[in-house]
Amino acid sequence: MVTNIGVLLLSLLAFTIGIEAVSLPLPLRVVHQFSLPTYLNSIFVRPNGDIYVTTVWPNASIYCVSDANTDTPTASLVHTFDEINAATSIVETEPDVLAFLGGKQSSLGMGIPGTFGVWQLDLRPKAHGGEPIIQELVRIPEGGLLAGIEALPDSRSIVLVSDSTMGLVWRVDTRTRKYELAVKDDETMHFPPWAVTPFGINGLHILNGYLYWSNSYLASVYRIAITKDGYAAPGAHGELVKRIQAVYLDTFCLGPGDNDTIWGATDADNRLVAVTPDGTATFVAGAPDEMTLAGSVAPGFGTLPGDTDTLYVATSGAMVFPVNGTIIEGGKIVAVDTRGFLPNHSTKESSPVIGFHFPSGSWPEYLLQMPMRYLSYLLK
């Protein structure tokens, strides 16, 4: 017979074992590295396990990495564009049909207004030995740099698109080729006045009736209740989910599966952060002075059986923020094993290496706080 004291001791023992099971940083491996300079910008893992990534430098390209969960992955070029020079985000809207965002930028991260739109990559002809069909579906002349794309769960041909320059979300029907404003929340979607580039809302994800997004320069994740049709719910307003202690937050994903843990790529300081449902943020891989996740920009979970706890992270090679001020590399895809991270762990939030809080500060104040290795690069 186990007494109440015994139960308590056993519970404490299990709790202690659980804490010790969290071994950080999480183990990882490089799946594929691209040549320098290749800036990967987004990642989408298809149901068959193929990983599609887009680039924004030195050109707009789409690549496919197959067999990423094996010892012999292969990377192949799907297409390089002449019409545009930035392909920012990609998602699947129906089997073998993907929608992605593309346009022109004057320099890295500086989109040319009116040039971005929603494009389509149709892979179905490949089943009969043909080439993929690529076309622009919808141009948004009023838009700026379109950054993130997410398909509605119940109508995947309709996508929500984040406009980083304008600070809003467009709703695009890829079948009728029509678009309209879906969500606008200036306080949480617009870029702050001290931002280096006009880049506000970035990555998008939908879970349990909420649209989640990252605001990169605020290093924060927000959400808003939406309707099934992709509009802001009546009376809904953007609300803060988590402010990350980092200079920058690029894109993020939720998972694994229906788990609402947030996995964010911090880009400027080369890390991967996990935010559990209780609000605890933990840096689980990478480091500001390491090349492990140099310029982490976009994470996405594996989809094949046995691989759904693997988080694939695309990187930029630290081309905007060189590691230690000088080191860059070609972008790569890194597989992170998340099984050692327990959702109910009690690890305290990591102490920020770079932890400034300046949502209402001025541009000069921001420069004064920025580490010199970053500032010197931006002023070149």
PDB file of N, CA and C in Angstrom, residues 38-94:
ATOM      1  N   THR A  38      22.961  32.039 -50.982  1.00  0.00           N
ATOM      2  CA  THR A  38      21.565  31.642 -51.137  1.00  0.00           C
ATOM      3  C   THR A  38      20.829  31.947 -49.844  1.00  0.00           C
ATOM      4  N   TYR A  39      19.881  32.847 -49.918  1.00  0.00           N
ATOM      5  CA  TYR A  39      19.075  33.249 -48.755  1.00  0.00           C
ATOM      6  C   TYR A  39      17.737  32.526 -48.848  1.00  0.00           C
ATOM      7  N   LEU A  40      17.577  31.446 -48.083  1.00  0.00           N
ATOM      8  CA  LEU A  40      16.279  30.775 -48.006  1.00  0.00           C
ATOM      9  C   LEU A  40      15.337  31.657 -47.191  1.00  0.00           C
ATOM     10  N   ASN A  41      14.071  31.704 -47.586  1.00  0.00           N
ATOM     11  CA  ASN A  41      13.155  32.601 -46.881  1.00  0.00           C
ATOM     12  C   ASN A  41      11.966  31.890 -46.257  1.00  0.00           C
ATOM     13  N   SER A  42      11.538  30.777 -46.853  1.00  0.00           N
ATOM     14  CA  SER A  42      10.382  30.081 -46.281  1.00  0.00           C
ATOM     15  C   SER A  42      10.516  28.586 -46.515  1.00  0.00           C
ATOM     16  N   ILE A  43       9.667  27.847 -45.806  1.00  0.00           N
ATOM     17  CA  ILE A  43       9.720  26.390 -45.894  1.00  0.00           C
ATOM     18  C   ILE A  43       8.300  25.847 -45.804  1.00  0.00           C
ATOM     19  N   PHE A  44       8.018  24.820 -46.594  1.00  0.00           N
ATOM     20  CA  PHE A  44       6.742  24.120 -46.486  1.00  0.00           C
ATOM     21  C   PHE A  44       7.002  22.638 -46.684  1.00  0.00           C
ATOM     22  N   VAL A  45       6.557  21.834 -45.726  1.00  0.00           N
ATOM     23  CA  VAL A  45       6.746  20.383 -45.793  1.00  0.00           C
ATOM     24  C   VAL A  45       5.449  19.761 -46.282  1.00  0.00           C
ATOM     25  N   ARG A  46       5.499  19.151 -47.451  1.00  0.00           N
ATOM     26  CA  ARG A  46       4.307  18.557 -48.048  1.00  0.00           C
ATOM     27  C   ARG A  46       3.950  17.243 -47.359  1.00  0.00           C
ATOM     28  N   PRO A  47       2.709  16.760 -47.522  1.00  0.00           N
ATOM     29  CA  PRO A  47       2.305  15.497 -46.907  1.00  0.00           C
ATOM     30  C   PRO A  47       3.184  14.315 -47.278  1.00  0.00           C
ATOM     31  N   ASN A  48       3.810  14.341 -48.462  1.00  0.00           N
ATOM     32  CA  ASN A  48       4.689  13.241 -48.868  1.00  0.00           C
ATOM     33  C   ASN A  48       6.105  13.385 -48.319  1.00  0.00           C
ATOM     34  N   GLY A  49       6.349  14.414 -47.512  1.00  0.00           N
ATOM     35  CA  GLY A  49       7.651  14.614 -46.893  1.00  0.00           C
ATOM     36  C   GLY A  49       8.579  15.531 -47.653  1.00  0.00           C
ATOM     37  N   ASP A  50       8.252  15.846 -48.898  1.00  0.00           N
ATOM     38  CA  ASP A  50       9.090  16.763 -49.670  1.00  0.00           C
ATOM     39  C   ASP A  50       9.067  18.158 -49.040  1.00  0.00           C
ATOM     40  N   ILE A  51      10.227  18.778 -48.994  1.00  0.00           N
ATOM     41  CA  ILE A  51      10.344  20.115 -48.424  1.00  0.00           C
ATOM     42  C   ILE A  51      10.540  21.119 -49.554  1.00  0.00           C
ATOM     43  N   TYR A  52       9.647  22.094 -49.639  1.00  0.00           N
ATOM     44  CA  TYR A  52       9.767  23.152 -50.628  1.00  0.00           C
ATOM     45  C   TYR A  52      10.241  24.426 -49.930  1.00  0.00           C
ATOM     46  N   VAL A  53      11.274  25.025 -50.488  1.00  0.00           N
ATOM     47  CA  VAL A  53      11.809  26.260 -49.925  1.00  0.00           C
ATOM     48  C   VAL A  53      11.889  27.316 -51.019  1.00  0.00           C
ATOM     49  N   THR A  54      11.730  28.573 -50.613  1.00  0.00           N
ATOM     50  CA  THR A  54      11.827  29.692 -51.542  1.00  0.00           C
ATOM     51  C   THR A  54      13.038  30.546 -51.177  1.00  0.00           C
ATOM     52  N   THR A  55      13.511  31.326 -52.158  1.00  0.00           N
ATOM     53  CA  THR A  55      14.661  32.187 -51.920  1.00  0.00           C
ATOM     54  C   THR A  55      14.328  33.636 -52.278  1.00  0.00           C
ATOM     55  N   VAL A  56      15.023  34.550 -51.603  1.00  0.00           N
ATOM     56  CA  VAL A  56      14.893  35.973 -51.905  1.00  0.00           C
ATOM     57  C   VAL A  56      16.229  36.581 -52.315  1.00  0.00           C
ATOM     58  N   TRP A  57      17.282  35.763 -52.341  1.00  0.00           N
ATOM     59  CA  TRP A  57      18.607  36.220 -52.754  1.00  0.00           C
ATOM     60  C   TRP A  57      19.459  35.019 -53.118  1.00  0.00           C
ATOM     61  N   PRO A  58      20.218  35.086 -54.217  1.00  0.00           N
ATOM     62  CA  PRO A  58      20.451  36.210 -55.132  1.00  0.00           C
ATOM     63  C   PRO A  58      19.365  36.362 -56.183  1.00  0.00           C
ATOM     64  N   ASN A  59      18.343  35.478 -56.122  1.00  0.00           N
ATOM     65  CA  ASN A  59      17.234  35.547 -57.066  1.00  0.00           C
ATOM     66  C   ASN A  59      16.018  34.917 -56.407  1.00  0.00           C
ATOM     67  N   ALA A  60      14.936  34.890 -57.151  1.00  0.00           N
ATOM     68  CA  ALA A  60      13.730  34.202 -56.690  1.00  0.00           C
ATOM     69  C   ALA A  60      13.729  32.797 -57.268  1.00  0.00           C
ATOM     70  N   SER A  61      13.845  31.820 -56.395  1.00  0.00           N
ATOM     71  CA  SER A  61      13.860  30.422 -56.831  1.00  0.00           C
ATOM     72  C   SER A  61      13.024  29.582 -55.877  1.00  0.00           C
ATOM     73  N   ILE A  62      12.613  28.414 -56.382  1.00  0.00           N
ATOM     74  CA  ILE A  62      11.957  27.413 -55.552  1.00  0.00           C
ATOM     75  C   ILE A  62      12.745  26.118 -55.686  1.00  0.00           C
ATOM     76  N   TYR A  63      13.070  25.516 -54.544  1.00  0.00           N
ATOM     77  CA  TYR A  63      13.790  24.241 -54.508  1.00  0.00           C
ATOM     78  C   TYR A  63      12.937  23.193 -53.806  1.00  0.00           C
ATOM     79  N   CYS A  64      13.190  21.944 -54.151  1.00  0.00           N
ATOM     80  CA  CYS A  64      12.551  20.815 -53.463  1.00  0.00           C
ATOM     81  C   CYS A  64      13.639  19.918 -52.889  1.00  0.00           C
ATOM     82  N   VAL A  65      13.512  19.606 -51.610  1.00  0.00           N
ATOM     83  CA  VAL A  65      14.424  18.669 -50.949  1.00  0.00           C
ATOM     84  C   VAL A  65      13.634  17.407 -50.607  1.00  0.00           C
ATOM     85  N   SER A  66      14.038  16.289 -51.181  1.00  0.00           N
ATOM     86  CA  SER A  66      13.357  15.010 -50.970  1.00  0.00           C
ATOM     87  C   SER A  66      14.170  14.118 -50.038  1.00  0.00           C
ATOM     88  N   ASP A  67      13.481  13.165 -49.402  1.00  0.00           N
ATOM     89  CA  ASP A  67      14.113  12.181 -48.509  1.00  0.00           C
ATOM     90  C   ASP A  67      14.886  12.869 -47.382  1.00  0.00           C
ATOM     91  N   ALA A  68      14.328  13.941 -46.850  1.00  0.00           N
ATOM     92  CA  ALA A  68      15.009  14.697 -45.795  1.00  0.00           C
ATOM     93  C   ALA A  68      15.172  13.894 -44.518  1.00  0.00           C
ATOM     94  N   ASN A  69      14.338  12.883 -44.324  1.00  0.00           N
ATOM     95  CA  ASN A  69      14.414  12.067 -43.107  1.00  0.00           C
ATOM     96  C   ASN A  69      15.332  10.870 -43.261  1.00  0.00           C
ATOM     97  N   THR A  70      16.102  10.821 -44.343  1.00  0.00           N
ATOM     98  CA  THR A  70      17.032   9.715 -44.586  1.00  0.00           C
ATOM     99  C   THR A  70      18.469  10.229 -44.566  1.00  0.00           C
ATOM    100  N   ASP A  71      19.396   9.308 -44.769  1.00  0.00           N
ATOM    101  CA  ASP A  71      20.814   9.686 -44.828  1.00  0.00           C
ATOM    102  C   ASP A  71      21.219  10.193 -46.206  1.00  0.00           C
ATOM    103  N   THR A  72      20.293  10.120 -47.173  1.00  0.00           N
ATOM    104  CA  THR A  72      20.641  10.532 -48.537  1.00  0.00           C
ATOM    105  C   THR A  72      19.594  11.494 -49.109  1.00  0.00           C
ATOM    106  N   PRO A  73      19.428  12.651 -48.492  1.00  0.00           N
ATOM    107  CA  PRO A  73      18.480  13.629 -49.047  1.00  0.00           C
ATOM    108  C   PRO A  73      18.986  14.178 -50.375  1.00  0.00           C
ATOM    109  N   THR A  74      18.070  14.619 -51.205  1.00  0.00           N
ATOM    110  CA  THR A  74      18.442  15.216 -52.485  1.00  0.00           C
ATOM    111  C   THR A  74      17.727  16.543 -52.660  1.00  0.00           C
ATOM    112  N   ALA A  75      18.436  17.520 -53.211  1.00  0.00           N
ATOM    113  CA  ALA A  75      17.858  18.838 -53.465  1.00  0.00           C
ATOM    114  C   ALA A  75      17.829  19.086 -54.963  1.00  0.00           C
ATOM    115  N   SER A  76      16.719  19.612 -55.455  1.00  0.00           N
ATOM    116  CA  SER A  76      16.602  19.900 -56.880  1.00  0.00           C
ATOM    117  C   SER A  76      15.948  21.259 -57.074  1.00  0.00           C
ATOM    118  N   LEU A  77      16.367  21.944 -58.116  1.00  0.00           N
ATOM    119  CA  LEU A  77      15.791  23.245 -58.450  1.00  0.00           C
ATOM    120  C   LEU A  77      14.479  23.037 -59.188  1.00  0.00           C
ATOM    121  N   VAL A  78      13.423  23.649 -58.694  1.00  0.00           N
ATOM    122  CA  VAL A  78      12.129  23.587 -59.370  1.00  0.00           C
ATOM    123  C   VAL A  78      12.041  24.678 -60.430  1.00  0.00           C
ATOM    124  N   HIS A  79      12.430  25.897 -60.038  1.00  0.00           N
ATOM    125  CA  HIS A  79      12.344  27.005 -60.996  1.00  0.00           C
ATOM    126  C   HIS A  79      13.083  28.226 -60.461  1.00  0.00           C
ATOM    127  N   THR A  80      13.720  28.949 -61.346  1.00  0.00           N
ATOM    128  CA  THR A  80      14.284  30.267 -61.049  1.00  0.00           C
ATOM    129  C   THR A  80      13.574  31.286 -61.932  1.00  0.00           C
ATOM    130  N   PHE A  81      13.169  32.400 -61.335  1.00  0.00           N
ATOM    131  CA  PHE A  81      12.323  33.365 -62.030  1.00  0.00           C
ATOM    132  C   PHE A  81      13.127  34.506 -62.640  1.00  0.00           C
ATOM    133  N   ASP A  82      12.627  35.001 -63.780  1.00  0.00           N
ATOM    134  CA  ASP A  82      13.147  36.219 -64.379  1.00  0.00           C
ATOM    135  C   ASP A  82      12.240  37.412 -64.068  1.00  0.00           C
ATOM    136  N   GLU A  83      10.933  37.140 -63.916  1.00  0.00           N
ATOM    137  CA  GLU A  83       9.956  38.215 -63.738  1.00  0.00           C
ATOM    138  C   GLU A  83      10.030  38.860 -62.358  1.00  0.00           C
ATOM    139  N   ILE A  84      10.450  38.115 -61.357  1.00  0.00           N
ATOM    140  CA  ILE A  84      10.512  38.590 -59.980  1.00  0.00           C
ATOM    141  C   ILE A  84      11.883  38.239 -59.404  1.00  0.00           C
ATOM    142  N   ASN A  85      12.267  38.887 -58.310  1.00  0.00           N
ATOM    143  CA  ASN A  85      13.553  38.549 -57.692  1.00  0.00           C
ATOM    144  C   ASN A  85      13.426  38.160 -56.220  1.00  0.00           C
ATOM    145  N   ALA A  86      12.180  37.945 -55.754  1.00  0.00           N
ATOM    146  CA  ALA A  86      11.965  37.498 -54.378  1.00  0.00           C
ATOM    147  C   ALA A  86      10.741  36.592 -54.315  1.00  0.00           C
ATOM    148  N   ALA A  87      10.923  35.379 -53.825  1.00  0.00           N
ATOM    149  CA  ALA A  87       9.820  34.450 -53.559  1.00  0.00           C
ATOM    150  C   ALA A  87       9.784  34.245 -52.055  1.00  0.00           C
ATOM    151  N   THR A  88       8.747  34.759 -51.401  1.00  0.00           N
ATOM    152  CA  THR A  88       8.817  34.909 -49.953  1.00  0.00           C
ATOM    153  C   THR A  88       8.183  33.796 -49.134  1.00  0.00           C
ATOM    154  N   SER A  89       7.075  33.210 -49.572  1.00  0.00           N
ATOM    155  CA  SER A  89       6.400  32.219 -48.734  1.00  0.00           C
ATOM    156  C   SER A  89       5.592  31.273 -49.605  1.00  0.00           C
ATOM    157  N   ILE A  90       5.403  30.036 -49.128  1.00  0.00           N
ATOM    158  CA  ILE A  90       4.757  29.002 -49.945  1.00  0.00           C
ATOM    159  C   ILE A  90       3.900  28.095 -49.078  1.00  0.00           C
ATOM    160  N   VAL A  91       2.774  27.617 -49.643  1.00  0.00           N
ATOM    161  CA  VAL A  91       1.859  26.727 -48.930  1.00  0.00           C
ATOM    162  C   VAL A  91       1.127  25.883 -49.965  1.00  0.00           C
ATOM    163  N   GLU A  92       0.599  24.729 -49.546  1.00  0.00           N
ATOM    164  CA  GLU A  92      -0.156  23.872 -50.462  1.00  0.00           C
ATOM    165  C   GLU A  92      -1.641  24.177 -50.326  1.00  0.00           C
ATOM    166  N   THR A  93      -2.322  24.410 -51.463  1.00  0.00           N
ATOM    167  CA  THR A  93      -3.738  24.757 -51.438  1.00  0.00           C
ATOM    168  C   THR A  93      -4.636  23.582 -51.824  1.00  0.00           C
ATOM    169  N   GLU A  94      -4.116  22.657 -52.590  1.00  0.00           N
ATOM    170  CA  GLU A  94      -4.792  21.404 -52.913  1.00  0.00           C
ATOM    171  C   GLU A  94      -3.709  20.399 -53.288  1.00  0.00           C
TER     172      GLU A  94
END
